[in-house]
PDB file of C-alpha atoms in Angstrom:
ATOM      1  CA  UNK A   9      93.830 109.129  83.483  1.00 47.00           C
ATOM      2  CA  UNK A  10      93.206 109.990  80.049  1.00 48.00           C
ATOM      3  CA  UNK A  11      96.229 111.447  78.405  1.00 53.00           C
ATOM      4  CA  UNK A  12      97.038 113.809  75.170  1.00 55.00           C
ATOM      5  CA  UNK A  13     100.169 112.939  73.542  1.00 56.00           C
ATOM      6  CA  UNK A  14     101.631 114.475  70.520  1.00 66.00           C
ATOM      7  CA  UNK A  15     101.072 113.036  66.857  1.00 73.00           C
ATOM      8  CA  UNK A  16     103.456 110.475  65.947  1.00 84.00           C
ATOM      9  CA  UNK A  17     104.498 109.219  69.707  1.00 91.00           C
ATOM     10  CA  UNK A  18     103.964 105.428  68.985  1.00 93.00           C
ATOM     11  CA  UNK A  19     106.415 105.504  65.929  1.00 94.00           C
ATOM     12  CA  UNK A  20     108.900 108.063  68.620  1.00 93.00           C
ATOM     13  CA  UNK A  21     109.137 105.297  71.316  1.00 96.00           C
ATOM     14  CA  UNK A  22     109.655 102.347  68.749  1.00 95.00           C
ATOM     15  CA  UNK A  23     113.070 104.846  67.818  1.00 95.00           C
ATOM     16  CA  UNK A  24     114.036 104.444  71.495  1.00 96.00           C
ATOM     17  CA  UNK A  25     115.198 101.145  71.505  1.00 95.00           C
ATOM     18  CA  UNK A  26     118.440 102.507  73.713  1.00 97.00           C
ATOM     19  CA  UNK A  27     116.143 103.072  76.734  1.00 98.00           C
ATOM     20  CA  UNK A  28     112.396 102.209  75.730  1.00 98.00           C
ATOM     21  CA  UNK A  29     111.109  98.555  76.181  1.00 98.00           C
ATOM     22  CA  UNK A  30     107.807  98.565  74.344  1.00 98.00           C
ATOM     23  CA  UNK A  31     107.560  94.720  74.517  1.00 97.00           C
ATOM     24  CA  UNK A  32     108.787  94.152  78.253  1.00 98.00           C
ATOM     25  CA  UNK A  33     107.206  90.411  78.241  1.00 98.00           C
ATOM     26  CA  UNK A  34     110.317  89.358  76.213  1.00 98.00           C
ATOM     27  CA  UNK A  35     112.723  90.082  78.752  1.00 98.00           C
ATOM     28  CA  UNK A  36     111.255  87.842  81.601  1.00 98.00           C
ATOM     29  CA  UNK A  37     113.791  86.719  83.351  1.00 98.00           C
ATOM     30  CA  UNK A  38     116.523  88.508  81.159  1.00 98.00           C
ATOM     31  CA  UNK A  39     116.579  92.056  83.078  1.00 98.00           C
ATOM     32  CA  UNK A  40     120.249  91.627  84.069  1.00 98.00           C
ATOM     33  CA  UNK A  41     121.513  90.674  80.123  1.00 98.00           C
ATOM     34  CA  UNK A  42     119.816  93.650  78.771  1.00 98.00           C
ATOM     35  CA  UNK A  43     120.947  95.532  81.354  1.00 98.00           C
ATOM     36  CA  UNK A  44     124.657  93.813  81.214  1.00 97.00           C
ATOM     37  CA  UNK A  45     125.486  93.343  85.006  1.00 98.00           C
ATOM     38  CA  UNK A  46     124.193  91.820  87.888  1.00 97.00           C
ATOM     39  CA  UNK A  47     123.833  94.134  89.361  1.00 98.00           C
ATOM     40  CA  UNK A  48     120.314  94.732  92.242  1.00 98.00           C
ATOM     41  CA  UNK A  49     117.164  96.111  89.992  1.00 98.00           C
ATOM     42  CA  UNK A  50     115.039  98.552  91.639  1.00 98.00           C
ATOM     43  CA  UNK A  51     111.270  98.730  89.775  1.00 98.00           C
ATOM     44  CA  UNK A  52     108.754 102.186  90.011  1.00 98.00           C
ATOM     45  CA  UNK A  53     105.096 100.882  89.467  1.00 98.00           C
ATOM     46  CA  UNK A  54     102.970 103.968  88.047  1.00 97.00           C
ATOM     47  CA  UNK A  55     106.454 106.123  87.350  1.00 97.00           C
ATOM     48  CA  UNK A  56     104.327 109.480  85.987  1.00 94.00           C
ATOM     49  CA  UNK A  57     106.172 111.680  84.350  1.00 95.00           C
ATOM     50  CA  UNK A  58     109.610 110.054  85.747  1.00 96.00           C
ATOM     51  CA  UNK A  59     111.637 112.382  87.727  1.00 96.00           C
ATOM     52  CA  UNK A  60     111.930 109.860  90.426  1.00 97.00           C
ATOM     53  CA  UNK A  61     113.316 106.725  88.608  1.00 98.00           C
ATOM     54  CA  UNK A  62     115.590 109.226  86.214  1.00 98.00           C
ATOM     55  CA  UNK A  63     117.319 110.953  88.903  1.00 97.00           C
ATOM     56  CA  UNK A  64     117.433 107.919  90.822  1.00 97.00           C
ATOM     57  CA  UNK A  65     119.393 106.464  88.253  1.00 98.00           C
ATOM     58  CA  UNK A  66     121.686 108.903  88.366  1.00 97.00           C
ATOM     59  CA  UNK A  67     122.620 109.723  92.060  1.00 96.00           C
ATOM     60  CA  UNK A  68     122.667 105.213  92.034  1.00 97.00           C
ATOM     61  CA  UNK A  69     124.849 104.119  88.657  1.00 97.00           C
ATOM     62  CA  UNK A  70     125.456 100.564  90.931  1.00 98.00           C
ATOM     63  CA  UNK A  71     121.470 100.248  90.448  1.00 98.00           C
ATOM     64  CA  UNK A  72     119.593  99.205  87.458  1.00 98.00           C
ATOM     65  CA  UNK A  73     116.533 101.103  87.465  1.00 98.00           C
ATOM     66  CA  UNK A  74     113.089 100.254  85.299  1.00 98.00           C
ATOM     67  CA  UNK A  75     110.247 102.264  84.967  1.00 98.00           C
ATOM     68  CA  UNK A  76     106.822 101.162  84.572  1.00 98.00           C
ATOM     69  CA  UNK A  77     103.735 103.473  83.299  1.00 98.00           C
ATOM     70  CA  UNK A  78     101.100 101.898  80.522  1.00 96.00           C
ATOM     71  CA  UNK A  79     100.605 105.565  78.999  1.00 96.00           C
ATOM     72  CA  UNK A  80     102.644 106.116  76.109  1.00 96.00           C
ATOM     73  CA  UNK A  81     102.835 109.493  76.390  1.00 95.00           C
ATOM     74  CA  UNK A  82     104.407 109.310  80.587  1.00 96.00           C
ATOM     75  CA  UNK A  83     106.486 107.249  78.774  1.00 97.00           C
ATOM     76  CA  UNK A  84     107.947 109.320  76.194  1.00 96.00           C
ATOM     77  CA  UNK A  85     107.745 112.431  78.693  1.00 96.00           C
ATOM     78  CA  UNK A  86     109.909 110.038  81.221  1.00 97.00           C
ATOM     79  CA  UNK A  87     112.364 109.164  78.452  1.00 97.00           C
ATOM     80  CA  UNK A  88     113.163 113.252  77.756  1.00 97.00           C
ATOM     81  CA  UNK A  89     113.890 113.762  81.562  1.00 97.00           C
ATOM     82  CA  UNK A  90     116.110 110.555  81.732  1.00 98.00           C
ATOM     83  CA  UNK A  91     118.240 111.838  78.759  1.00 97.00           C
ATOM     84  CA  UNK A  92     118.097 115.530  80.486  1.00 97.00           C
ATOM     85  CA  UNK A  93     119.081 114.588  83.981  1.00 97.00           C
ATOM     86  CA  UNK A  94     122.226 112.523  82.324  1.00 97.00           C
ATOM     87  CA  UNK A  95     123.239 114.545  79.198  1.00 96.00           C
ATOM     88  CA  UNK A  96     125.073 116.633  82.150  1.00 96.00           C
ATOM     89  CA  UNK A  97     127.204 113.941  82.683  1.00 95.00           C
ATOM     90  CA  UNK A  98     128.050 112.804  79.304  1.00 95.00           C
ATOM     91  CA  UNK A  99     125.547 110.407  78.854  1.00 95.00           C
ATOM     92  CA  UNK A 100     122.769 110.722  75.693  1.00 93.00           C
ATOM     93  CA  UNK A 101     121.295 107.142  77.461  1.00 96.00           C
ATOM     94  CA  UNK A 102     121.198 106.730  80.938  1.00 97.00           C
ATOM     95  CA  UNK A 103     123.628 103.347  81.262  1.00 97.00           C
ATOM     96  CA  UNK A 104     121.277 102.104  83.977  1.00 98.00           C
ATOM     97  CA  UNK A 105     117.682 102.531  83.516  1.00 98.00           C
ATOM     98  CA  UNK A 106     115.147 101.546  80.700  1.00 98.00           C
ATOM     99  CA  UNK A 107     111.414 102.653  80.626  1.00 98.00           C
ATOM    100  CA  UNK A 108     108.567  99.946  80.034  1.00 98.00           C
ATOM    101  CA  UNK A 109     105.252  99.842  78.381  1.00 98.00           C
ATOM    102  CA  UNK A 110     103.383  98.071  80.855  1.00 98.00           C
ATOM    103  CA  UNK A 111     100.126  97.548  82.966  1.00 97.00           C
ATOM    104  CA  UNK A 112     101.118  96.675  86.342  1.00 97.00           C
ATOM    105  CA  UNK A 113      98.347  94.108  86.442  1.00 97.00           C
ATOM    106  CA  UNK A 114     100.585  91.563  84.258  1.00 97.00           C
ATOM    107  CA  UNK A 115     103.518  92.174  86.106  1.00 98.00           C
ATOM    108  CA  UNK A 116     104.224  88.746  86.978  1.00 98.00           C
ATOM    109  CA  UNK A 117     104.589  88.388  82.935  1.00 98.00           C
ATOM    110  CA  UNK A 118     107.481  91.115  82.608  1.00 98.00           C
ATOM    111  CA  UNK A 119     109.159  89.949  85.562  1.00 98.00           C
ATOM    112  CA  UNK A 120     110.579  86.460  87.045  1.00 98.00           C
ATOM    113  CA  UNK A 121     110.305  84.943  90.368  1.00 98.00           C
ATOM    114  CA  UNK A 122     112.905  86.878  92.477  1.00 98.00           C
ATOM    115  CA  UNK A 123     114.228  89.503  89.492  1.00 98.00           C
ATOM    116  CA  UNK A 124     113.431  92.015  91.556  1.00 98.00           C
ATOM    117  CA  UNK A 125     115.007  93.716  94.540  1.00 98.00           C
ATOM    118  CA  UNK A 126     112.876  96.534  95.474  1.00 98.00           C
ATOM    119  CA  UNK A 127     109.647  98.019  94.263  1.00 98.00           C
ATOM    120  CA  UNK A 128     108.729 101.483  94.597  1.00 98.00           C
ATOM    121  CA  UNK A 129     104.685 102.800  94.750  1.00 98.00           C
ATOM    122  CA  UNK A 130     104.913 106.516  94.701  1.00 97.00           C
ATOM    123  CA  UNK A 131     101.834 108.557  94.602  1.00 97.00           C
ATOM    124  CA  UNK A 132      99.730 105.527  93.189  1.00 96.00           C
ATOM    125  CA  UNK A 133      96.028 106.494  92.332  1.00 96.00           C
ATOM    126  CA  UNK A 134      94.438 105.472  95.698  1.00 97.00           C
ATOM    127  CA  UNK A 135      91.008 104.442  94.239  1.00 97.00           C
ATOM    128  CA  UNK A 136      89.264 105.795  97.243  1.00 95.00           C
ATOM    129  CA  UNK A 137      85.801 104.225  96.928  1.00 96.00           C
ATOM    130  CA  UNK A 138      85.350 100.810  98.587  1.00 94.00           C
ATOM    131  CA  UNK A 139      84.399  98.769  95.669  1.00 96.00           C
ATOM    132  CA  UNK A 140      87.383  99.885  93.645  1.00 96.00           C
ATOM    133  CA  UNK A 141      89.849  98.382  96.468  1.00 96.00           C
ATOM    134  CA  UNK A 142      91.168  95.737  93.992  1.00 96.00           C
ATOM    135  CA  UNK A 143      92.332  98.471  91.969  1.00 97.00           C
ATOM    136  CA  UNK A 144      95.038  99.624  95.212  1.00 98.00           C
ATOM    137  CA  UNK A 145      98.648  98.795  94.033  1.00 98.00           C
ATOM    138  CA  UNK A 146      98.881  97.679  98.174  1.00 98.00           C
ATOM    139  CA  UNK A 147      95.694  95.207  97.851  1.00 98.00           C
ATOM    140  CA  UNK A 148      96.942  91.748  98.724  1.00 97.00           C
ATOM    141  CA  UNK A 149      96.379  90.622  95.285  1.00 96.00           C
ATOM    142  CA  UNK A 150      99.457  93.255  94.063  1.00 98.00           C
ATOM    143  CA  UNK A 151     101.183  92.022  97.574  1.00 98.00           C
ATOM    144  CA  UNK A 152     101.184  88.311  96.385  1.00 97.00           C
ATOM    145  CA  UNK A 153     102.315  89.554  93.021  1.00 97.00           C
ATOM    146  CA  UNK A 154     105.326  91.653  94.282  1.00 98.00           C
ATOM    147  CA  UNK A 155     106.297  88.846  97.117  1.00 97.00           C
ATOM    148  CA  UNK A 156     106.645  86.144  93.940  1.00 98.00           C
ATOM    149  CA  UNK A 157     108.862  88.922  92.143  1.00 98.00           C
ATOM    150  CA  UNK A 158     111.570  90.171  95.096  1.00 98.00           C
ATOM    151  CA  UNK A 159     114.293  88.268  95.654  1.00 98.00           C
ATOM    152  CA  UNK A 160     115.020  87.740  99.196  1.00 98.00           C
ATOM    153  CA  UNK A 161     116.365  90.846  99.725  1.00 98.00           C
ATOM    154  CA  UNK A 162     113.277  92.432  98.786  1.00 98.00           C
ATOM    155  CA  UNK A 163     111.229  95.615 100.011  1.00 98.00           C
ATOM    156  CA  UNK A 164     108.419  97.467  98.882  1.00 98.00           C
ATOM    157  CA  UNK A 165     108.731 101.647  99.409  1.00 98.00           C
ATOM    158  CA  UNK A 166     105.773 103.628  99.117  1.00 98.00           C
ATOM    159  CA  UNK A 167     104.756 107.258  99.493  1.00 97.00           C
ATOM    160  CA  UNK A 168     101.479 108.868  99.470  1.00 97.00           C
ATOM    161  CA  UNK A 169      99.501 112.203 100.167  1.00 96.00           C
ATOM    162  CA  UNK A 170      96.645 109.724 100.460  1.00 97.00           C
ATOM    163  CA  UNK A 171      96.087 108.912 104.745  1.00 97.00           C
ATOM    164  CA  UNK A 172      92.829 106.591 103.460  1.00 97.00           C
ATOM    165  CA  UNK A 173      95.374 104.653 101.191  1.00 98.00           C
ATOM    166  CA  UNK A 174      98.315 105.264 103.925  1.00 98.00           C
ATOM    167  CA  UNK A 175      95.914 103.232 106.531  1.00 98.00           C
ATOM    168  CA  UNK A 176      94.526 100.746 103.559  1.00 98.00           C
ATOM    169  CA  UNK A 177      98.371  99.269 102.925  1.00 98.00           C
ATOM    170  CA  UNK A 178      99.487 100.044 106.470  1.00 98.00           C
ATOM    171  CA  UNK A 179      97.028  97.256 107.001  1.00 98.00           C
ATOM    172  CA  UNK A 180      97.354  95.221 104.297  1.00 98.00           C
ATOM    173  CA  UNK A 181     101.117  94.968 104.704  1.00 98.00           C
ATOM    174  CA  UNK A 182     100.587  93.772 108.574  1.00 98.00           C
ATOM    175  CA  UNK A 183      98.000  90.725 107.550  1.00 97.00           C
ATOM    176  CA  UNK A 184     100.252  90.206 104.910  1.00 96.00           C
ATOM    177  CA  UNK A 185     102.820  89.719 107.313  1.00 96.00           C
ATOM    178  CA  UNK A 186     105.424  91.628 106.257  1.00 97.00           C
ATOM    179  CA  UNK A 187     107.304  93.663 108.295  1.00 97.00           C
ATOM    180  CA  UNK A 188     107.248  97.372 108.237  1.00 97.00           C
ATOM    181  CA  UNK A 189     109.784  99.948 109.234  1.00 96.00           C
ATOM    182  CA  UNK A 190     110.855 103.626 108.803  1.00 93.00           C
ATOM    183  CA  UNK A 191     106.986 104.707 108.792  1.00 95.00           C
ATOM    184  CA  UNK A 192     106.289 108.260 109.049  1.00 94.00           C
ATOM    185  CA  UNK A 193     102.671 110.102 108.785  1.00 94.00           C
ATOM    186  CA  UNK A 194     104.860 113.209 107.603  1.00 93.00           C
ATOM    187  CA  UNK A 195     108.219 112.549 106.156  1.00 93.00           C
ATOM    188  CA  UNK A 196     108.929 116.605 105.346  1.00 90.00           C
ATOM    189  CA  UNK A 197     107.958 117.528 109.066  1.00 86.00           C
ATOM    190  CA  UNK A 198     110.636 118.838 111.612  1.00 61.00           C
ATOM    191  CA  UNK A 199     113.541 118.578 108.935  1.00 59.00           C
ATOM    192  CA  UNK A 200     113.633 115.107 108.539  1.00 59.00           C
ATOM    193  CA  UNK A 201     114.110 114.830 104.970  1.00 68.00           C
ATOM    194  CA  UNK A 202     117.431 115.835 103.912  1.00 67.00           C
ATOM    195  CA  UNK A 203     118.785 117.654 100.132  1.00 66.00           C
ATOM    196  CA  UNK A 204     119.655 114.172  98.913  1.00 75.00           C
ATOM    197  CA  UNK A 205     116.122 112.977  98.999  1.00 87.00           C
ATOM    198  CA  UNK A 206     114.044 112.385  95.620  1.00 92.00           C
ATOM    199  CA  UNK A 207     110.879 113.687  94.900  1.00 91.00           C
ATOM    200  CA  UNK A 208     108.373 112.674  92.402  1.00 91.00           C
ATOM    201  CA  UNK A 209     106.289 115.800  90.427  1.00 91.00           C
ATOM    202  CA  UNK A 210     103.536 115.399  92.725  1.00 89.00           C
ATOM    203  CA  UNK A 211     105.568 115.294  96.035  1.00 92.00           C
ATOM    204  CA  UNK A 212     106.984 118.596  95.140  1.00 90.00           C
ATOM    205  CA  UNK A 213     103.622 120.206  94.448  1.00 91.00           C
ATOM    206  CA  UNK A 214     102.043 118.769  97.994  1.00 90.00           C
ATOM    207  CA  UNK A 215     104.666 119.655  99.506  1.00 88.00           C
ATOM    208  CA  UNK A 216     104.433 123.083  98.333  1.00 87.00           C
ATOM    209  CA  UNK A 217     101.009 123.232  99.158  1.00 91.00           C
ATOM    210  CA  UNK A 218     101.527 122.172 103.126  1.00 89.00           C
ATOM    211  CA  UNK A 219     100.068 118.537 102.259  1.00 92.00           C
ATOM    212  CA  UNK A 220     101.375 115.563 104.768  1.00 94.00           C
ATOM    213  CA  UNK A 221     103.588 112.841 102.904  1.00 95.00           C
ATOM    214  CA  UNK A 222     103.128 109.179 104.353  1.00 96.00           C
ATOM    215  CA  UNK A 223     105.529 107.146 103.815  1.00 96.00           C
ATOM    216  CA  UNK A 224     106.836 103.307 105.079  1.00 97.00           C
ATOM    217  CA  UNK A 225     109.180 100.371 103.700  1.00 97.00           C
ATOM    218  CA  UNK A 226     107.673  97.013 103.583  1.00 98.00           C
ATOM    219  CA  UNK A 227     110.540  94.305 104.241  1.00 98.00           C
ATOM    220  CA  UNK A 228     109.301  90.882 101.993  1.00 98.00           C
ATOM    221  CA  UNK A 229     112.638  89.527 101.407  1.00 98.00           C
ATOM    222  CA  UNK A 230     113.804  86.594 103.946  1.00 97.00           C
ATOM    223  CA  UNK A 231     117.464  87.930 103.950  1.00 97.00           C
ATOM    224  CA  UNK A 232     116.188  91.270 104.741  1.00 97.00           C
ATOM    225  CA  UNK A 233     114.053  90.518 107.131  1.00 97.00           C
ATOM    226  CA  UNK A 234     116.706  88.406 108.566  1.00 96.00           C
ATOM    227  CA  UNK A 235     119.380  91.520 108.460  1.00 95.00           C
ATOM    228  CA  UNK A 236     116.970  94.367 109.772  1.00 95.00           C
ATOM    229  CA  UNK A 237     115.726  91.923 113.138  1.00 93.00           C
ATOM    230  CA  UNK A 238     119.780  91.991 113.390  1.00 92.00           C
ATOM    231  CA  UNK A 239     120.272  95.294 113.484  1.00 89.00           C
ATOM    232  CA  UNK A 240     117.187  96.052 115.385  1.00 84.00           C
ATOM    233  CA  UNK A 241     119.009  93.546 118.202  1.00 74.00           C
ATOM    234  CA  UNK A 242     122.264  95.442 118.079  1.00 72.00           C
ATOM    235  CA  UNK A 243     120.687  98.710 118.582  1.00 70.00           C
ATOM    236  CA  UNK A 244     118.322  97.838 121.627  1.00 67.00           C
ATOM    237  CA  UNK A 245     120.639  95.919 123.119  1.00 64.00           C
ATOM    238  CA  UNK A 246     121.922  97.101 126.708  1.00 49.00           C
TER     239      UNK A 246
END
């Protein structure tokens, strides 16, 4: 993705310091000080334009929210819908998210063992040609990165108009072993989805256009498994 951003952006997001981290490396580990709560943080990987994470943070103030894009420019266009969706509320700096400068290949250098509670892939590039597989945010080499990063309450949630990619981390999740629930080949089908549910930019444009959404939750987390088997129990049993 090659990217036009306006004239003086760099110098823009280094004024941001109330919601921009441009040097994410030096909070390893520290999420929850700069944050100022313990509260559970939820990560995007590959955020766009961010009207996912931003209104997430909103309808979620009990949630930190961080998210990650290494384009400057998604960055800075992230930042103005963050301050939009909250200015409503009083708010010039959303109290619970920050936006980070980051390549999602280094992850395990912005984040510590277990920091993390959830990750969310939404709409990520799906690299369709065989010898780019590496390149899949669901290849096993991203899966071993995320599993050292979620704490063990940890999921992954992904959605994607992509069925190749769909079936690509579909399987990669099950040799992974992780266990997957809530999958659907077409989440916007039959009324399923519901007015509370987020869309990203690009799930409101497929959507528009007819397009299937896939989406599933990947349960890496020991404690979560641990809590869905029990509810799985509870509800099958006679």
């Amino acid at each position: 993705m090659r990217l036009r951003g306006r004239k003086g952006i760099r110098e823009s997001l280094e004024e941001q310091t109330d919601l921009v981290i441009l040097d994410p490396r030096s909070y390893k580990g520290e999420w929850s000080k700069l944050f100022g709560n313990d509260h559970p943080i939820h990560v995007e990987f590959g955020m766009g334009k961010g009207q996912f994470i931003s209104q997430m943070s909103f309808k979620y103030p009990d949630i930190n929210f961080i998210g990650v894009d290494m384009y400057d420019e998604l960055i800075r266009r992230a930042g103005d819908k963050a301050r939009a969706v909250w200015e409503p509320a009083g708010h010039e700096t959303p109290p619970n998210l920050k936006l980070a400068l980051a390549n999602i290949d280094y992850a395990e250098e912005v984040f510590a063992p277990g920091e993390l509670e959830r990750i969310y892939l939404n709409f990520s590039d799906p690299w369709p040609k065989s010898k780019h597989a590496r390149r899949r945010l669901t290849h096993p080499r991203f899966l071993d990165k995320y599993r050292g990063l979620l704490s063990d309450l940890g999921e992954i949630h992904l959605k994607t108009d992509s069925r190749s990619l769909f079936e690509f981390s579909l399987n990669a999740f099950a040799d992974f072993g992780l266990q997957m629930k809530n999958i659907s080949l077409d989440l916007h089908a039959d009324g399923i989805i519901n007015e509370d549910h987020i869309m990203t930019e690009y799930e409101t444009k497929f959507v528009g256009r007819g397009v299937n959404i896939h989406r599933c939750e990947a349960i890496v987390g020991a404690e979560a498994l641990k809590q869905y088997q029990a509810t799985r129990l509870d509800k099958y049993r006679l």
